[in-house]
C-alpha positions as a Python dict, from the first residue, in 0.01 Angstrom:
ca = {
    (1, 'X'): (0, 0, 0),
    (2, 'X'): (-369, 13, 62),
    (3, 'X'): (-328, -205, 361),
    (4, 'X'): (-73, 20, 516),
    (5, 'X'): (-308, 318, 487),
    (6, 'X'): (-585, 146, 664),
    (7, 'X'): (-356, 46, 934),
    (8, 'X'): (-223, 383, 981),
    (9, 'X'): (-575, 526, 1002),
    (10, 'X'): (-673, 266, 1256),
    (11, 'X'): (-368, 361, 1463),
    (12, 'X'): (-477, 728, 1465),
    (13, 'X'): (-834, 634, 1572),
    (14, 'X'): (-702, 406, 1849),
    (15, 'X'): (-464, 696, 1986),
    (16, 'X'): (-761, 934, 1982),
    (17, 'X'): (-972, 690, 2166),
    (18, 'X'): (-712, 626, 2426),
    (19, 'X'): (-659, 1001, 2467),
    (20, 'X'): (-1034, 1058, 2518),
    (21, 'X'): (-1048, 772, 2776),
    (22, 'X'): (-758, 932, 2972),
    (23, 'X'): (-926, 1259, 2975),
    (24, 'X'): (-1252, 1108, 3098),
    (25, 'X'): (-1052, 915, 3369),
    (26, 'X'): (-896, 1243, 3479),
    (27, 'X'): (-1225, 1417, 3483),
    (28, 'X'): (-1371, 1158, 3718),
    (29, 'X'): (-1068, 1176, 3933),
    (30, 'X'): (-1116, 1548, 3987),
    (31, 'X'): (-1464, 1477, 4104),
    (32, 'X'): (-1362, 1184, 4321),
    (33, 'X'): (-1446, 1145, 4690),
    (34, 'X'): (-1117, 1016, 4823),
    (35, 'X'): (-793, 1216, 4800),
    (36, 'X'): (-559, 1159, 4508),
    (37, 'X'): (-583, 1448, 4260),
    (38, 'X'): (-951, 1503, 4325),
    (39, 'X'): (-1147, 1772, 4514),
    (40, 'X'): (-1382, 1744, 4811),
    (41, 'X'): (-1673, 1993, 4864),
    (42, 'X'): (-1727, 2086, 5234),
    (43, 'X'): (-2019, 2277, 5359),
    (44, 'X'): (-1956, 2565, 5612),
    (45, 'X'): (-2104, 2899, 5707),
    (46, 'X'): (-1937, 3197, 5552),
    (47, 'X'): (-2052, 3459, 5806),
    (48, 'X'): (-1971, 3338, 6162),
    (49, 'X'): (-1648, 3492, 6309),
    (50, 'X'): (-1453, 3246, 6509),
    (51, 'X'): (-1632, 2958, 6354),
    (52, 'X'): (-1639, 3002, 5974),
    (53, 'X'): (-1570, 3339, 5822),
    (54, 'X'): (-1490, 3425, 5458),
    (55, 'X'): (-1204, 3673, 5464),
    (56, 'X'): (-1168, 3968, 5218),
    (57, 'X'): (-895, 3782, 5037),
    (58, 'X'): (-1122, 3479, 4973),
    (59, 'X'): (-960, 3262, 5245),
    (60, 'X'): (-1153, 3109, 5542),
    (61, 'X'): (-1089, 3107, 5908),
    (62, 'X'): (-1250, 2967, 6225),
    (63, 'X'): (-1288, 2663, 6444),
    (64, 'X'): (-1534, 2486, 6204),
    (65, 'X'): (-1283, 2551, 5920),
    (66, 'X'): (-994, 2412, 6126),
    (67, 'X'): (-1201, 2102, 6207),
    (68, 'X'): (-1309, 2046, 5849),
    (69, 'X'): (-962, 2096, 5727),
    (70, 'X'): (-817, 1845, 5975),
    (71, 'X'): (-1091, 1579, 5878),
    (72, 'X'): (-1033, 1641, 5507),
    (73, 'X'): (-660, 1579, 5555),
    (74, 'X'): (-736, 1256, 5733),
    (75, 'X'): (-974, 1162, 5441),
    (76, 'X'): (-678, 1216, 5196),
    (77, 'X'): (-720, 1579, 5089),
    (78, 'X'): (-479, 1857, 5109),
    (79, 'X'): (-609, 2214, 5189),
    (80, 'X'): (-579, 2315, 4829),
    (81, 'X'): (-815, 2032, 4725),
    (82, 'X'): (-1104, 2158, 4963),
    (83, 'X'): (-1383, 2346, 4780),
    (84, 'X'): (-1573, 2546, 5048),
    (85, 'X'): (-1949, 2565, 4990),
    (86, 'X'): (-2166, 2810, 5177),
    (87, 'X'): (-2448, 2601, 5352),
    (88, 'X'): (-2699, 2812, 5531),
    (89, 'X'): (-2898, 2650, 5813),
    (90, 'X'): (-3210, 2597, 5615),
    (91, 'X'): (-3016, 2429, 5331),
    (92, 'X'): (-2806, 2184, 5513),
    (93, 'X'): (-3013, 1867, 5474),
    (94, 'X'): (-3088, 1944, 5115),
    (95, 'X'): (-2715, 2001, 5027),
    (96, 'X'): (-2634, 1665, 5167),
    (97, 'X'): (-2924, 1486, 5002),
    (98, 'X'): (-2840, 1635, 4665),
    (99, 'X'): (-2471, 1550, 4701),
    (100, 'X'): (-2373, 1920, 4674),
    (101, 'X'): (-2115, 1852, 4947),
    (102, 'X'): (-1942, 1551, 5103),
    (103, 'X'): (-1991, 1669, 5465),
    (104, 'X'): (-2100, 1975, 5653),
    (105, 'X'): (-1932, 2143, 5947),
    (106, 'X'): (-2150, 2441, 6033),
    (107, 'X'): (-2258, 2468, 6397),
    (108, 'X'): (-2486, 2181, 6313),
    (109, 'X'): (-2664, 2080, 6640),
    (110, 'X'): (-2750, 1713, 6656),
    (111, 'X'): (-3115, 1641, 6728),
    (112, 'X'): (-3372, 1359, 6673),
    (113, 'X'): (-3546, 1550, 6386),
    (114, 'X'): (-3229, 1603, 6186),
    (115, 'X'): (-3116, 1242, 6243),
    (116, 'X'): (-3403, 1136, 6035),
    (117, 'X'): (-3268, 1317, 5742),
    (118, 'X'): (-2888, 1296, 5768),
    (119, 'X'): (-2624, 1097, 5946),
    (120, 'X'): (-2391, 1265, 6199),
    (121, 'X'): (-2031, 1207, 6283),
    (122, 'X'): (-1902, 1355, 6615),
    (123, 'X'): (-2000, 1547, 6812),
    (124, 'X'): (-1691, 1765, 6794),
    (125, 'X'): (-1803, 2043, 7033),
    (126, 'X'): (-2058, 2092, 7315),
    (127, 'X'): (-2181, 2447, 7312),
    (128, 'X'): (-2445, 2609, 7527),
    (129, 'X'): (-2697, 2895, 7497),
    (130, 'X'): (-2545, 3185, 7679),
    (131, 'X'): (-2539, 3566, 7709),
    (132, 'X'): (-2289, 3807, 7592),
    (133, 'X'): (-2270, 4128, 7790),
    (134, 'X'): (-2021, 4419, 7827),
    (135, 'X'): (-1715, 4344, 8020),
    (136, 'X'): (-1827, 4565, 8313),
    (137, 'X'): (-2187, 4443, 8309),
    (138, 'X'): (-2347, 4337, 8641),
    (139, 'X'): (-2557, 4072, 8455),
    (140, 'X'): (-2455, 3738, 8599),
    (141, 'X'): (-2769, 3533, 8595),
    (142, 'X'): (-3076, 3505, 8378),
    (143, 'X'): (-3320, 3683, 8609),
    (144, 'X'): (-3096, 3988, 8581),
    (145, 'X'): (-3240, 4048, 8238),
    (146, 'X'): (-3579, 4139, 8376),
    (147, 'X'): (-3628, 4507, 8272),
    (148, 'X'): (-3326, 4485, 8045),
    (149, 'X'): (-3301, 4486, 7664),
    (150, 'X'): (-3217, 4152, 7514),
    (151, 'X'): (-3109, 4107, 7143),
    (152, 'X'): (-3122, 3803, 6922),
    (153, 'X'): (-3179, 3715, 6551),
    (154, 'X'): (-3542, 3732, 6422),
    (155, 'X'): (-3697, 3391, 6428),
    (156, 'X'): (-3444, 3246, 6681),
    (157, 'X'): (-3569, 3038, 6967),
    (158, 'X'): (-3283, 3159, 7201),
    (159, 'X'): (-3431, 3483, 7315),
    (160, 'X'): (-3783, 3341, 7324),
    (161, 'X'): (-3655, 3071, 7567),
    (162, 'X'): (-3511, 3340, 7795),
    (163, 'X'): (-3826, 3562, 7784),
    (164, 'X'): (-4057, 3264, 7841),
    (165, 'X'): (-3891, 3067, 8120),
    (166, 'X'): (-3614, 3283, 8273),
    (167, 'X'): (-3677, 3661, 8246),
    (168, 'X'): (-4029, 3726, 8133),
    (169, 'X'): (-3984, 4102, 8185),
    (170, 'X'): (-3684, 4125, 7946),
    (171, 'X'): (-3755, 4349, 7645),
    (172, 'X'): (-3683, 4150, 7331),
    (173, 'X'): (-3517, 4330, 7031),
    (174, 'X'): (-3475, 4116, 6716),
    (175, 'X'): (-3234, 4195, 6437),
    (176, 'X'): (-3162, 4043, 6103),
    (177, 'X'): (-2822, 3906, 6205),
    (178, 'X'): (-2590, 3885, 6508),
    (179, 'X'): (-2348, 4133, 6372),
    (180, 'X'): (-2636, 4396, 6425),
    (181, 'X'): (-2684, 4272, 6772),
    (182, 'X'): (-2325, 4295, 6872),
    (183, 'X'): (-2309, 4651, 6736),
    (184, 'X'): (-2619, 4732, 6941),
    (185, 'X'): (-2451, 4588, 7255),
    (186, 'X'): (-2139, 4790, 7189),
    (187, 'X'): (-2336, 5115, 7156),
    (188, 'X'): (-2552, 5037, 7461),
    (189, 'X'): (-2878, 5006, 7277),
    (190, 'X'): (-2917, 4655, 7423),
    (191, 'X'): (-2792, 4503, 7745),
    (192, 'X'): (-2723, 4146, 7638),
    (193, 'X'): (-2715, 3923, 7321),
    (194, 'X'): (-2810, 3551, 7334),
    (195, 'X'): (-2732, 3251, 7110),
    (196, 'X'): (-2484, 2968, 7138),
    (197, 'X'): (-2178, 3053, 7346),
    (198, 'X'): (-1940, 2939, 7065),
    (199, 'X'): (-2107, 3194, 6818),
    (200, 'X'): (-2092, 3470, 7077),
    (201, 'X'): (-1727, 3401, 7163),
    (202, 'X'): (-1643, 3410, 6792),
    (203, 'X'): (-1794, 3748, 6739),
    (204, 'X'): (-1637, 3891, 7071),
    (205, 'X'): (-1299, 3760, 6957),
    (206, 'X'): (-1286, 3991, 6647),
    (207, 'X'): (-1009, 4248, 6667),
    (208, 'X'): (-1256, 4538, 6686),
    (209, 'X'): (-1428, 4391, 6989),
    (210, 'X'): (-1147, 4241, 7197),
    (211, 'X'): (-1183, 4317, 7566),
    (212, 'X'): (-1513, 4483, 7535),
    (213, 'X'): (-1743, 4188, 7608),
    (214, 'X'): (-1764, 3878, 7836),
    (215, 'X'): (-1970, 3559, 7839),
    (216, 'X'): (-2210, 3518, 8139),
    (217, 'X'): (-2147, 3145, 8139),
    (218, 'X'): (-2507, 3044, 8201),
    (219, 'X'): (-2533, 2724, 8008),
    (220, 'X'): (-2897, 2767, 7924),
    (221, 'X'): (-2899, 2465, 7692),
    (222, 'X'): (-2682, 2182, 7542),
    (223, 'X'): (-2591, 2207, 7175),
    (224, 'X'): (-2389, 1915, 7042),
    (225, 'X'): (-2225, 2009, 6708),
    (226, 'X'): (-2204, 1723, 6473),
    (227, 'X'): (-2056, 1691, 6121),
    (228, 'X'): (-2346, 1620, 5874),
    (229, 'X'): (-2320, 1340, 5619),
    (230, 'X'): (-2557, 1206, 5359),
    (231, 'X'): (-2804, 964, 5507),
    (232, 'X'): (-2672, 608, 5477),
    (233, 'X'): (-2311, 693, 5415),
    (234, 'X'): (-2185, 504, 5724),
    (235, 'X'): (-1832, 462, 5574),
    (236, 'X'): (-1769, 831, 5564),
    (237, 'X'): (-1912, 868, 5924),
    (238, 'X'): (-1673, 620, 6049),
    (239, 'X'): (-1381, 779, 5874),
    (240, 'X'): (-1471, 1119, 6009),
    (241, 'X'): (-1510, 987, 6362),
    (242, 'X'): (-1165, 837, 6348),
    (243, 'X'): (-1028, 1170, 6218),
    (244, 'X'): (-1198, 1358, 6511),
    (245, 'X'): (-1060, 1117, 6766),
    (246, 'X'): (-707, 1177, 6631),
    (247, 'X'): (-763, 1552, 6634),
    (248, 'X'): (-854, 1535, 7009),
    (249, 'X'): (-567, 1300, 7105),
    (250, 'X'): (-289, 1490, 6923),
    (251, 'X'): (-386, 1827, 7077),
    (252, 'X'): (-499, 1989, 6761),
    (253, 'X'): (-855, 2020, 6895),
    (254, 'X'): (-744, 2216, 7196),
    (255, 'X'): (-522, 2434, 6984),
    (256, 'X'): (-800, 2519, 6749),
    (257, 'X'): (-1039, 2617, 7035),
    (258, 'X'): (-778, 2850, 7198),
    (259, 'X'): (-687, 3010, 6869),
    (260, 'X'): (-1047, 3086, 6760),
    (261, 'X'): (-1235, 3147, 7090),
    (262, 'X'): (-963, 3241, 7348),
    (263, 'X'): (-979, 3620, 7318),
    (264, 'X'): (-1335, 3607, 7449),
    (265, 'X'): (-1237, 3405, 7754),
    (266, 'X'): (-1439, 3115, 7624),
    (267, 'X'): (-1459, 2846, 7897),
    (268, 'X'): (-1514, 2553, 7662),
    (269, 'X'): (-1631, 2214, 7754),
    (270, 'X'): (-1385, 1928, 7723),
    (271, 'X'): (-1392, 1751, 7386),
    (272, 'X'): (-1705, 1538, 7373),
    (273, 'X'): (-1692, 1171, 7341),
    (274, 'X'): (-1684, 1091, 6967),
    (275, 'X'): (-1983, 880, 6857),
    (276, 'X'): (-2191, 970, 7168),
    (277, 'X'): (-2552, 1061, 7115),
    (278, 'X'): (-2543, 1045, 6730),
    (279, 'X'): (-2709, 701, 6695),
}
């Protein structure tokens, strides 16, 4: 009788141990980095219309969101398994180094300095510094800005580049964000706004601005947007590059460009060669 009691107690302990092990396994699965029942954390901007914008209902829209969703799908994750993480420009490298996100799709221009800290897949879009002007504006070249009011975000190099080498007599107005610049352009307080053409096209594509603005098409710089990955994670870089190649070949890339930038008459460059310039 005594033996039976010990055996029964042991069985209960064993069952509890197996249950705990199963829970632990499921917890790890939820934090996994490859499909199944887990989640994947993806870094994006939350405040860039046409690229990555958090909607009032909590959903997200934009070209970067579409690219990230497609890539996540090819890595084995459904849209519901994506956890969007806001990654502001100054925090992108830190977020990857800490493992806060698996990858970042956030108008992340590839350059030599950043390549020392993170690895890049892509590029997935070639953007250019440009000007956004009113639809009836006569500004068609950089020198037309002399004597005009030019708006950009405080601390941005875009407007400084224009003022220094293209239109030294342009009057620079700096605001906290591009939304304020676009509003100033709409009211006539400034004559042009400058930053990447993709960002300008995204703002101009908003319903309350459609048809009011146009891009000058000046191509003042080349900005190759890449997908940031933690330094040394070459396996993920290779998988993302394969996903981007598929996105381009099956037409999804073109469809995403037209959907998110089309209303601003954005004359996008063809899809860049995946893997180019990132080494």
